[in-house]
Amino acid sequence: MSLPPLVEPAAELSVDEVRRYSRHLIIPDVGMDGQKRLKNAKVLCVGAGGLGSPALMYLAAAGVGTLGIVEFDTVDESNLQRQIIHGQSDVGRSKAESARDSVKEINPYVNVILHEQRLDVDNVKEIFAQYDLIVDGTDNFATRYLVNDAAVLLGKPYVWGSIYRFDGQASVFWAEHGPCYRCLYPEAPPPGMVPSCAEGGVLGVLCASIGSIQVTEAIKLLAGVGEPLVGRLMIYDALEMQYRQVKVRKDPNCALCGENPTVTDLIDYEAFCGVVSEEAQLAAAGNTITPKQLKEWQDTGEDIFLIDVREPGEYEIVNIPGATLIPKNEFLLGNALEKMPQDKKIVLHCKTGVRSAEVLAVLHSAGFADAVHVGGGVIGWVNQIEPEKPVY
């Protein structure tokens, strides 16, 4: 469906701006009026990572007058494979400051506002209220639901994107004109069921594919051209080079934007998404060892069976000596239980301790009551025991 422009046009474009945006100005559907609307627009990007990088760069190049950046993290070397707004010299810097410098280099006419803080229930409404449109580049479910709920409660449209390995999705959620994110995903998946990009990886260029769709939708909404992805989910398969669309209808029973909403204000999103399940927390309580304790057990010849529950690709990058690779999913499906020894103490580990805690709960329920896991996972091991090894 076509929608009216989201913002009013600015009073004028300078001579320099006319030269800069000339290729936009000669497009009949954009023209002077559309470019003035972009100049007058205020867009907030949540995250300056994989999706935020191309989004910020192309929004800046397009002439969006004010860009806000919500980002609290620092640049890590592992980011550079996909987060193209940052460079080698930015490693260790604030992502927000690095992104701002890149944006200003692309277009000095853009006003950049930094929000160097973690988005949460205490600040999200105040931050969102300053902008016309939100571009969601987050990579975790708790923040996605937070962004959605705040946008609905404030009446703001937002452009959503998601990436994983070779697959991407994008849509526009605007409860006044169509569904919200909760209409598509009423509940978050169980903890550990959907791997993050840090666990499963992502093809770097996929970020550009989905990020460019997000910017295209943002421009259409701001200028009031074309038909935005409201009520439609765009799905991209990079391996098959195939795009397809799925219609998403507004759910009359949606807890947030339905006819009788039960969510009328922001909630505890960490609890809602169950970052670590209650079962995993209970299993880990009193059954967590440190990397140093694991090393002592290995050095003293303790009879243990050390299991790495990560994915094969992660194991190839870095692993703890003596560990046997059995991915988490094999435990969830029950296939790994028959491989468990009865005469050895089982010790689990993953990257940081979240997945191993989930597997620990599975083992405890299967009768392996003395199984433990390594808090901090392989990252903790590298930091404390083998700092010369790479981390990812």
Coordinates of C-alpha atoms in Angstrom, one line a residue, residues 71-76 79 90 92-95:
E71 CA 25.6 2.0 20.2
F72 CA 27.5 1.1 23.3
D73 CA 30.1 -1.4 22.0
T74 CA 33.7 -1.0 20.9
V75 CA 35.2 -2.1 17.6
D76 CA 36.6 -5.6 17.6
N79 CA 33.7 -7.1 13.3
D90 CA 39.2 1.8 14.7
G92 CA 39.3 -0.7 20.3
R93 CA 37.4 2.6 19.6
S94 CA 33.8 3.4 20.4
K95 CA 31.6 2.0 17.5

